[in-house]
Amino acid sequence: MERLRALLNPLPKDKNEVTEKMSTWMNGLTETEKTSFEAFLEEMRKKYPQGMPVITP
């Protein structure tokens, strides 16, 4: 997650930039890390079927 935080700092300006940075991060993961992350995403999709809640600062 530290690598992802580093990629997303400073915050991307738009959705396309987020997508690019997420792809870069995913391509750098090991198979074990990818499997773990995909399981986490599936868990979050079940927990939040309408999408993640928006948190405003």
GROMACS .gro file of C-alpha atoms in nm:
model
   57
    1MET     CA    1   0.000   0.000   0.000
    2GLU     CA    2   0.293   0.235   0.057
    3ARG     CA    3   0.379   0.214  -0.313
    4LEU     CA    4   0.021   0.305  -0.401
    5ARG     CA    5   0.020   0.597  -0.158
    6ALA     CA    6   0.345   0.723  -0.311
    7LEU     CA    7   0.197   0.701  -0.663
    8LEU     CA    8  -0.117   0.890  -0.558
    9ASN     CA    9   0.072   1.173  -0.392
   10PRO     CA   10   0.003   1.441  -0.505
   11LEU     CA   11  -0.358   1.350  -0.577
   12PRO     CA   12  -0.436   1.288  -0.945
   13LYS     CA   13  -0.633   1.559  -1.122
   14ASP     CA   14  -0.884   1.333  -1.298
   15LYS     CA   15  -1.018   0.979  -1.326
   16ASN     CA   16  -0.790   0.892  -1.620
   17GLU     CA   17  -0.481   0.980  -1.420
   18VAL     CA   18  -0.605   0.766  -1.129
   19THR     CA   19  -0.664   0.476  -1.370
   20GLU     CA   20  -0.311   0.509  -1.514
   21LYS     CA   21  -0.151   0.516  -1.170
   22MET     CA   22  -0.358   0.219  -1.048
   23SER     CA   23  -0.252   0.022  -1.358
   24THR     CA   24   0.113   0.108  -1.292
   25TRP     CA   25   0.075  -0.006  -0.932
   26MET     CA   26  -0.108  -0.329  -1.024
   27ASN     CA   27   0.159  -0.418  -1.283
   28GLY     CA   28   0.423  -0.395  -1.011
   29LEU     CA   29   0.252  -0.640  -0.774
   30THR     CA   30   0.351  -1.002  -0.728
   31GLU     CA   31   0.092  -1.270  -0.806
   32THR     CA   32   0.027  -1.317  -0.433
   33GLU     CA   33  -0.027  -0.944  -0.384
   34LYS     CA   34  -0.257  -0.926  -0.687
   35THR     CA   35  -0.466  -1.217  -0.559
   36SER     CA   36  -0.490  -1.057  -0.216
   37PHE     CA   37  -0.588  -0.719  -0.360
   38GLU     CA   38  -0.851  -0.873  -0.590
   39ALA     CA   39  -1.001  -1.057  -0.291
   40PHE     CA   40  -1.012  -0.727  -0.102
   41LEU     CA   41  -1.186  -0.555  -0.395
   42GLU     CA   42  -1.445  -0.831  -0.414
   43GLU     CA   43  -1.509  -0.798  -0.042
   44MET     CA   44  -1.558  -0.421  -0.078
   45ARG     CA   45  -1.791  -0.469  -0.376
   46LYS     CA   46  -2.009  -0.698  -0.162
   47LYS     CA   47  -1.999  -0.459   0.133
   48TYR     CA   48  -2.074  -0.151  -0.081
   49PRO     CA   49  -2.279  -0.270  -0.381
   50GLN     CA   50  -2.368   0.090  -0.474
   51GLY     CA   51  -2.002   0.196  -0.466
   52MET     CA   52  -1.778   0.328  -0.195
   53PRO     CA   53  -1.918   0.618   0.008
   54VAL     CA   54  -1.767   0.957  -0.072
   55ILE     CA   55  -1.571   1.104   0.216
   56THR     CA   56  -1.523   1.478   0.202
   57PRO     CA   57  -1.251   1.646   0.406
   0.00000   0.00000   0.00000
